[in-house]
Coordinates of C-alpha atoms and ligand atoms in Angstrom, one line a residue:
M24 CA 179.2 -78.2 203.1
P25 CA 183.0 -77.9 203.7
K26 CA 185.1 -79.8 201.2
I27 CA 187.0 -81.9 203.6
K28 CA 186.5 -83.5 207.0
L29 CA 189.6 -83.6 209.2
I30 CA 190.1 -85.4 212.5
N31 CA 192.4 -83.7 214.9
I32 CA 193.9 -86.0 217.5
V33 CA 195.1 -84.6 220.8
G34 CA 195.8 -86.1 224.2
A35 CA 198.7 -84.5 226.0
R36 CA 198.9 -80.8 227.1
P37 CA 201.2 -79.6 224.3
Q38 CA 199.0 -81.2 221.6
I39 CA 196.0 -79.3 222.9
I40 CA 198.0 -76.0 222.7
K41 CA 199.3 -76.9 219.2
A42 CA 195.7 -77.8 218.0
S43 CA 194.6 -74.3 218.9
A44 CA 196.9 -72.9 216.1
I45 CA 195.2 -75.2 213.6
S46 CA 191.7 -74.6 214.9
R47 CA 192.2 -70.8 214.8
A48 CA 193.5 -71.0 211.2
I49 CA 190.5 -73.1 210.2
R50 CA 188.1 -70.6 211.8
V51 CA 189.7 -67.6 210.3
H52 CA 190.8 -68.8 206.8
F53 CA 189.2 -72.1 205.9
S54 CA 185.8 -72.5 207.5
N55 CA 184.1 -73.0 204.2
D56 CA 186.6 -75.7 203.1
I57 CA 187.5 -77.7 206.2
S58 CA 185.4 -79.1 209.0
E59 CA 187.2 -80.3 212.1
I60 CA 186.4 -83.0 214.6
I61 CA 188.6 -83.0 217.7
V62 CA 189.3 -86.4 219.4
H63 CA 190.8 -86.2 222.8
T64 CA 192.4 -89.5 223.9
G65 CA 192.3 -88.5 227.6
Q66 CA 196.0 -89.1 228.0
H67 CA 196.0 -85.9 230.1
Y68 CA 192.9 -85.2 232.2
D69 CA 193.6 -83.0 235.2
K70 CA 191.8 -79.7 234.8
E71 CA 195.1 -77.8 234.6
M72 CA 196.6 -80.3 232.1
S73 CA 193.6 -80.2 229.7
E74 CA 190.4 -78.3 230.2
V75 CA 192.1 -75.0 231.0
F76 CA 193.6 -74.9 227.5
F77 CA 190.3 -75.5 225.7
D78 CA 188.7 -72.6 227.7
E79 CA 191.6 -70.2 227.4
L80 CA 192.7 -70.8 223.9
E81 CA 189.1 -71.0 222.6
I82 CA 189.3 -74.4 221.1
Q83 CA 186.0 -76.2 220.4
K84 CA 185.3 -78.9 223.0
P85 CA 186.3 -82.4 221.8
Q86 CA 183.5 -84.2 220.0
Y87 CA 185.0 -87.4 221.4
N88 CA 187.0 -88.0 224.6
L89 CA 188.2 -91.6 225.0
G90 CA 189.1 -91.1 228.6
V91 CA 192.0 -93.4 228.4
G92 CA 193.9 -91.8 231.3
S93 CA 197.3 -93.0 232.7
A94 CA 198.7 -96.5 232.3
G95 CA 201.8 -98.3 231.1
H96 CA 202.8 -97.6 227.5
G97 CA 201.3 -100.8 226.1
R98 CA 197.9 -100.5 227.8
Q99 CA 197.6 -96.8 227.3
T100 CA 198.5 -96.9 223.6
S101 CA 196.3 -100.0 222.8
L102 CA 193.2 -98.5 224.4
M103 CA 193.8 -95.4 222.3
I104 CA 194.2 -97.3 219.1
A105 CA 191.0 -99.3 219.7
G106 CA 189.0 -96.1 220.6
I107 CA 190.4 -94.1 217.6
E108 CA 189.7 -97.0 215.2
E109 CA 186.0 -97.0 216.2
I110 CA 185.7 -93.3 215.7
L111 CA 187.5 -93.4 212.3
L112 CA 185.2 -96.1 211.0
K113 CA 182.1 -94.1 212.1
E114 CA 183.3 -90.7 210.9
K115 CA 185.2 -91.7 207.7
P116 CA 187.3 -88.5 207.7
D117 CA 189.3 -87.4 204.7
C118 CA 192.5 -87.3 206.8
V119 CA 193.8 -87.5 210.3
L120 CA 196.0 -84.8 211.8
L121 CA 198.5 -85.6 214.5
Y122 CA 200.9 -83.5 216.5
G123 CA 204.3 -84.3 218.0
D124 CA 205.5 -87.5 219.5
T125 CA 203.3 -88.7 222.4
N126 CA 201.5 -92.1 222.8
S127 CA 198.4 -90.3 221.5
T128 CA 200.3 -89.5 218.3
L129 CA 201.5 -93.0 217.8
A130 CA 198.0 -94.4 218.5
G131 CA 196.5 -92.1 215.9
A132 CA 199.1 -92.9 213.3
L133 CA 198.7 -96.7 213.6
A134 CA 194.9 -96.6 213.8
A135 CA 194.6 -94.3 210.8
A136 CA 197.3 -95.8 208.6
K137 CA 196.0 -99.3 209.0
L138 CA 192.6 -98.3 207.9
H139 CA 194.1 -96.4 205.0
F140 CA 193.1 -92.9 206.1
P141 CA 195.8 -90.4 205.1
V142 CA 197.9 -89.3 208.1
I143 CA 199.2 -85.8 208.4
H144 CA 202.0 -85.3 210.9
I145 CA 202.8 -81.9 212.3
E146 CA 206.3 -81.7 213.8
A147 CA 207.6 -84.4 211.6
G148 CA 211.3 -85.3 211.3
L149 CA 212.4 -84.4 214.8
R150 CA 214.9 -86.8 216.1
S151 CA 216.9 -87.1 219.4
F152 CA 218.8 -90.2 218.0
N153 CA 218.1 -91.9 221.3
K154 CA 215.7 -94.7 220.9
L155 CA 215.5 -95.3 224.6
M156 CA 213.2 -92.3 224.7
P157 CA 209.6 -93.4 224.1
E158 CA 209.0 -90.3 222.1
E159 CA 211.7 -91.2 219.6
L160 CA 209.9 -94.5 218.7
N161 CA 206.6 -92.6 218.5
R162 CA 208.1 -90.1 216.1
I163 CA 209.7 -92.7 213.8
V164 CA 206.6 -94.8 213.5
S165 CA 204.3 -91.8 213.1
D166 CA 206.5 -90.3 210.3
H167 CA 206.7 -93.6 208.5
S168 CA 202.9 -94.0 208.7
S169 CA 202.2 -90.5 207.2
T170 CA 201.2 -89.1 203.8
L171 CA 202.0 -85.5 204.4
L172 CA 204.9 -84.6 206.8
F173 CA 205.3 -81.1 208.0
A174 CA 208.8 -80.5 209.4
P175 CA 209.2 -77.5 211.6
T176 CA 213.0 -76.9 211.0
N177 CA 215.7 -77.5 208.5
A178 CA 217.2 -80.2 210.8
A179 CA 213.9 -82.1 210.9
L180 CA 213.6 -81.9 207.1
K181 CA 217.1 -83.3 206.7
N182 CA 216.4 -86.1 209.1
L183 CA 213.4 -87.2 207.0
M184 CA 215.6 -87.2 203.8
S185 CA 218.2 -89.3 205.5
E186 CA 215.5 -91.8 206.3
G187 CA 214.6 -92.1 202.7
F188 CA 211.8 -89.5 202.3
R189 CA 212.2 -87.7 198.9
P190 CA 211.4 -84.1 198.4
E191 CA 210.9 -84.7 194.7
N192 CA 207.9 -87.0 195.1
A193 CA 205.0 -85.8 192.9
P194 CA 201.2 -86.0 193.5
P195 CA 199.1 -88.0 194.1
Y196 CA 200.6 -88.4 197.6
T197 CA 200.0 -91.6 199.5
I198 CA 201.6 -93.4 202.4
N199 CA 203.8 -95.0 199.8
N200 CA 204.5 -91.7 198.1
P201 CA 204.6 -89.2 200.9
K202 CA 205.2 -85.5 200.7
I203 CA 207.6 -83.7 203.0
Y204 CA 207.5 -79.9 203.6
L205 CA 209.4 -77.4 205.6
T206 CA 206.8 -75.3 207.4
G207 CA 208.1 -73.5 210.4
D208 CA 206.6 -74.2 213.8
I209 CA 203.0 -73.8 214.7
M210 CA 204.0 -73.0 218.3
Y211 CA 205.7 -69.9 217.0
D212 CA 202.3 -69.0 215.4
N213 CA 200.8 -69.4 218.9
T214 CA 203.4 -67.3 220.7
L215 CA 203.0 -64.5 218.2
F216 CA 199.2 -64.7 218.6
F217 CA 199.0 -65.1 222.4
A218 CA 201.9 -63.1 223.8
E219 CA 200.2 -59.7 223.7
L220 CA 196.9 -61.2 224.8
A221 CA 198.6 -62.7 227.8
E222 CA 199.8 -59.3 228.9
K223 CA 196.2 -58.0 228.7
K224 CA 194.3 -60.9 230.1
K225 CA 196.7 -61.8 232.9
A226 CA 198.0 -58.3 233.8
G227 CA 198.3 -59.0 237.5
F228 CA 199.7 -62.5 237.3
L229 CA 203.4 -61.9 238.0
N230 CA 202.6 -59.6 240.9
E231 CA 200.1 -62.1 242.4
S232 CA 202.7 -64.8 242.1
G233 CA 205.2 -62.7 244.0
L234 CA 207.6 -62.4 241.1
V235 CA 209.6 -59.5 239.8
K236 CA 210.4 -59.1 236.1
N237 CA 213.8 -60.4 235.2
N238 CA 214.5 -61.5 238.8
Y239 CA 213.3 -65.1 238.7
V240 CA 214.2 -68.4 236.9
L241 CA 211.5 -70.5 235.3
A242 CA 212.0 -74.3 235.6
T243 CA 209.9 -77.2 234.3
I244 CA 210.7 -80.9 234.7
H245 CA 208.6 -83.8 233.5
R246 CA 210.7 -86.2 231.3
D247 CA 210.6 -89.8 232.4
T248 CA 214.4 -89.9 232.7
N249 CA 214.4 -87.1 235.2
T250 CA 211.3 -88.1 237.2
D251 CA 211.5 -91.9 237.4
D252 CA 215.2 -91.7 238.6
I253 CA 214.9 -90.1 242.0
E254 CA 218.6 -89.5 242.3
R255 CA 218.6 -87.4 239.1
L256 CA 215.5 -85.5 240.2
K257 CA 217.0 -84.8 243.6
E258 CA 220.3 -83.6 242.1
I259 CA 218.5 -81.2 239.7
L260 CA 216.2 -79.8 242.4
L261 CA 218.9 -79.5 245.0
T262 CA 221.2 -77.7 242.6
L263 CA 218.5 -75.3 241.6
K264 CA 217.7 -74.6 245.2
E265 CA 221.3 -73.9 246.1
L266 CA 221.9 -71.7 243.1
A267 CA 218.7 -69.7 243.9
E268 CA 219.9 -69.1 247.4
E269 CA 223.4 -68.2 246.3
K270 CA 222.3 -65.7 243.7
D271 CA 219.3 -64.5 245.7
I272 CA 216.9 -65.2 242.9
V273 CA 213.6 -67.1 242.9
V274 CA 213.1 -70.3 241.0
I275 CA 209.5 -70.9 240.0
M276 CA 208.4 -74.3 239.0
P277 CA 204.9 -75.1 237.7
L278 CA 205.4 -78.8 238.1
H279 CA 203.9 -81.6 236.0
P280 CA 201.8 -84.0 238.0
R281 CA 204.2 -86.8 237.2
T282 CA 207.0 -84.9 239.0
V283 CA 204.8 -84.0 242.0
N284 CA 203.7 -87.7 242.3
T285 CA 207.4 -88.8 242.4
L286 CA 208.2 -86.1 245.0
K287 CA 205.2 -87.0 247.2
T288 CA 205.7 -90.7 247.1
R289 CA 209.4 -91.3 246.8
L290 CA 211.1 -88.1 248.1
K291 CA 208.7 -86.9 250.7
D292 CA 211.1 -85.4 253.2
F293 CA 213.1 -83.7 250.5
Y294 CA 209.9 -82.3 249.0
D295 CA 208.8 -80.9 252.4
D296 CA 212.2 -79.2 252.8
L297 CA 212.0 -77.7 249.3
K298 CA 208.5 -76.3 250.0
H299 CA 209.8 -74.4 252.9
C300 CA 212.6 -72.8 251.0
S301 CA 211.8 -69.1 250.3
H302 CA 213.8 -69.1 247.0
V303 CA 211.8 -72.0 245.5
K304 CA 208.2 -71.7 244.5
I305 CA 206.5 -75.0 243.4
I306 CA 203.1 -74.4 241.9
L307 CA 200.5 -76.3 240.0
P308 CA 200.8 -76.3 236.2
V309 CA 199.7 -72.9 234.8
S310 CA 197.6 -72.0 231.9
F311 CA 199.2 -71.2 228.5
L312 CA 198.8 -67.5 228.9
E313 CA 200.3 -67.6 232.4
M314 CA 203.2 -69.7 231.1
T315 CA 203.7 -67.2 228.3
L316 CA 204.0 -64.4 230.8
L317 CA 206.4 -66.5 233.0
E318 CA 208.6 -67.2 230.0
K319 CA 208.5 -63.6 228.7
N320 CA 209.6 -62.0 231.9
C321 CA 212.1 -64.5 233.4
R322 CA 215.9 -64.3 233.5
I323 CA 216.7 -67.9 232.5
I324 CA 214.7 -71.0 231.6
V325 CA 215.6 -74.4 232.9
T326 CA 213.7 -77.3 231.3
D327 CA 213.5 -80.8 229.9
S328 CA 210.4 -79.9 227.9
G329 CA 210.6 -79.7 224.1
G330 CA 208.0 -76.9 223.8
V331 CA 209.5 -74.8 226.6
Q332 CA 213.0 -75.0 225.0
K333 CA 211.6 -73.4 221.8
E334 CA 209.6 -70.8 223.7
S335 CA 212.8 -69.8 225.5
H336 CA 214.1 -68.8 222.0
F337 CA 210.9 -67.0 221.0
F338 CA 211.2 -64.9 224.1
K339 CA 215.0 -64.5 223.8
K340 CA 215.9 -66.2 227.0
P341 CA 218.9 -68.4 227.7
C342 CA 218.0 -72.0 228.4
L343 CA 219.5 -74.9 230.3
V344 CA 218.2 -78.2 228.9
L345 CA 218.1 -80.9 231.5
R346 CA 218.8 -83.6 228.9
E347 CA 221.7 -85.2 227.1
E348 CA 220.4 -84.5 223.7
T349 CA 217.7 -82.4 222.0
E350 CA 215.6 -82.5 218.9
W351 CA 215.9 -78.7 218.7
I352 CA 219.5 -78.8 217.8
E353 CA 219.6 -75.3 216.3
L354 CA 219.2 -73.9 219.8
V355 CA 222.3 -75.6 221.1
N356 CA 224.3 -74.7 217.9
N357 CA 223.2 -71.1 218.5
G358 CA 224.8 -71.1 222.0
T359 CA 221.6 -70.0 223.7
A360 CA 220.6 -73.4 224.9
K361 CA 223.0 -75.6 226.8
L362 CA 222.6 -79.4 227.3
V363 CA 223.4 -79.9 231.0
G364 CA 221.8 -83.3 231.8
A365 CA 221.1 -83.7 235.5
A366 CA 224.6 -83.3 236.8
S367 CA 225.1 -80.6 239.4
A368 CA 228.4 -79.4 238.1
R369 CA 227.1 -78.9 234.6
I370 CA 223.9 -77.2 235.7
R371 CA 225.9 -74.9 238.0
K372 CA 228.5 -73.9 235.5
E373 CA 226.0 -73.0 232.7
F374 CA 223.6 -71.4 235.1
L375 CA 226.3 -69.1 236.5
N376 CA 227.6 -68.4 233.0
F377 CA 224.2 -67.2 231.9
M378 CA 223.5 -65.3 235.1
D379 CA 226.7 -63.4 235.1
S380 CA 227.2 -63.0 231.3
D381 CA 226.7 -59.7 229.6
T382 CA 226.8 -61.3 226.2
D383 CA 224.2 -59.9 223.8
F384 CA 222.9 -63.2 222.6
K385 CA 221.3 -63.4 219.1
Y386 CA 218.0 -65.3 218.6
P387 CA 217.7 -65.8 214.8
G388 CA 214.3 -66.8 213.3
F389 CA 214.6 -70.6 213.1
Y390 CA 210.9 -71.3 213.3
G391 CA 209.2 -69.7 210.3
D392 CA 207.0 -66.6 209.9
G393 CA 204.2 -67.4 212.3
K394 CA 201.9 -68.6 209.5
A395 CA 202.8 -72.3 209.6
A396 CA 199.2 -73.4 210.4
E397 CA 197.8 -71.5 207.4
F398 CA 200.4 -73.1 205.1
I399 CA 199.7 -76.6 206.4
L400 CA 196.0 -76.2 205.9
S401 CA 196.3 -74.8 202.4
E402 CA 198.6 -77.8 201.5
I403 CA 196.1 -80.2 203.0
L404 CA 193.4 -78.7 200.8
R405 CA 195.5 -79.1 197.7
L406 CA 195.7 -82.8 198.4
F407 CA 192.0 -83.3 198.1
Ligands
LIG6 C1 203.6 -87.2 227.9 C2 204.4 -87.6 226.7 C3 205.6 -86.6 226.6 C4 205.2 -85.2 226.7 C5 204.3 -84.9 227.9 C6 203.7 -83.5 227.8 C7 204.3 -89.9 226.1 C8 205.0 -91.2 226.0 N1 204.9 -88.9 226.7 O1 204.4 -87.5 229.0 O2 206.2 -86.9 225.3 O3 206.3 -84.4 226.7 O4 203.2 -85.9 227.9 O5 203.3 -83.1 229.1 O6 203.3 -89.8 225.5 N2 199.3 -87.4 235.2 C9 198.4 -86.9 236.0 N3 197.4 -86.1 235.5 C10 197.3 -85.9 234.1 C11 198.3 -86.5 233.3 C12 199.3 -87.2 233.9 O7 198.5 -87.1 237.3 O8 196.4 -85.2 233.7 C13 200.4 -88.3 235.8 C14 200.1 -89.7 236.0 O9 200.6 -90.2 237.2 C15 200.8 -90.4 234.8 C16 202.0 -89.5 234.6 O10 201.6 -88.2 235.0 O11 201.1 -91.7 235.0 C17 202.6 -89.5 233.2 O12 201.6 -89.1 232.3 P1 201.8 -89.6 230.7 O13 200.7 -89.0 229.9 O14 201.9 -91.1 230.7 O15 203.2 -89.1 230.3 P2 203.8 -87.7 230.5 O16 205.0 -87.8 231.4 O17 202.7 -86.7 230.8
LIG7 N1 203.0 -75.2 229.5 C1 201.9 -74.6 230.1 N2 201.8 -74.7 231.5 C2 202.7 -75.3 232.3 C3 203.8 -75.9 231.6 C4 203.9 -75.9 230.2 O1 201.0 -74.1 229.4 O2 202.6 -75.2 233.5 C5 203.1 -75.2 228.0 C6 204.4 -74.7 227.5 O3 204.3 -73.3 227.4 C7 204.5 -75.4 226.2 C8 203.8 -76.7 226.4 O4 203.0 -76.6 227.6 O5 203.7 -74.7 225.2 C9 204.9 -77.7 226.6 O6 204.3 -78.9 227.2 P1 205.2 -80.0 228.0 O7 206.4 -79.3 228.6 O8 204.2 -80.6 228.9 O9 205.5 -81.0 226.9 P2 206.6 -81.2 225.7 O10 206.7 -79.9 224.9 O11 207.9 -81.5 226.4 O12 206.2 -82.3 224.9

């Protein structure tokens, strides 16, 4: 019988990908010590936003899927809390593992902490310092409900300390006496593990997508600030289209369903024009292995995604961040990521700088040694 029973809560695409690093480390190193139950809130549910990752990344199917689906923040989060609470009361796990900053993270944190199950937060301490962002509220509440907090970067660890978390706390750790760690990033573990596999398993993918290595730009857009405000969304897309035509380069965009919904319902004519532009390829969301290949072989990345920003660094690609601030501040300080918001002039300036630059950018190892998941699990075992 494994020593501890851990509940792993996922819901949104990036959490499923992150959970694969933990599941793999349990399988390879801790299968005698840790048993894992996966709870999927159902926040993401399209095949290409959920199921594809379980299949491709070999994660066990969730034992529970709450099927919550899309709704406003209040309704979505409350349905998740109620569903998770029931599962926790039935399963009585030793601890609850949460990733990142989505509504699924928040729901898991509140449900578990209020029932006094220890919460373990992976990707703790990240802050944008913009509380208008739903994710910022989710991060703060989740961190302050946790017993073990795994910060991926120095900046994240410092943020926790400035909110009163003390590195000198001694065991036994509890929600009132939490432990903070610097771990590195489990997504770096994943990139190291899957990058080569992607080359093997998806050998024809670039070709089939009509892409030539180093001669395309990869763009993703899904943040609420960029998709709910159609003027911002239009400005971003129009600027990218014009730049692609001007530089005779393809921009490929595996678009999040949220963005496609906005385009279809609120910018229909513009969307139709865009689809006819030979320099712009809008496609469905891709699998993680396909995304890995797109990132590895592109010229520049343009994104408002947290995960994709970091992956730009893993693959040594310059990155334009379609936001006013970022939690991954080391990338901006390094000069290889530029905050451009949604303003045409700023996107254009930094895009052309990166396209025309022959600077040999450096990409230092900000994100650990690729063994963050192993470290996290061994620390969890020490707690029990
Ligand atoms: C959520 C997270 C965000 C994260 C992102 C990862 C919150 C508050 N936000 O944003 O931090 O970066 O996931 O991708 O938790 N939709 C579909 N099919 C799906 C999923 C979503 O069509 O499978 C559409 C629905 O119209 C839905 C919209 O996308 O209303 C937004 O989905 P939601 O999960 O609420 O937020 P995300 O924008 O995905
Ligand atoms: N991703 C993917 N397919 C896509 C777009 C993204 O596999 O079509 C992966 C990407 O490589 C990264 C993660 O999804 O690992 C990022 O998720 P997302 O951008 O949805 O959310 P965020 O990181 O901003 O929370």
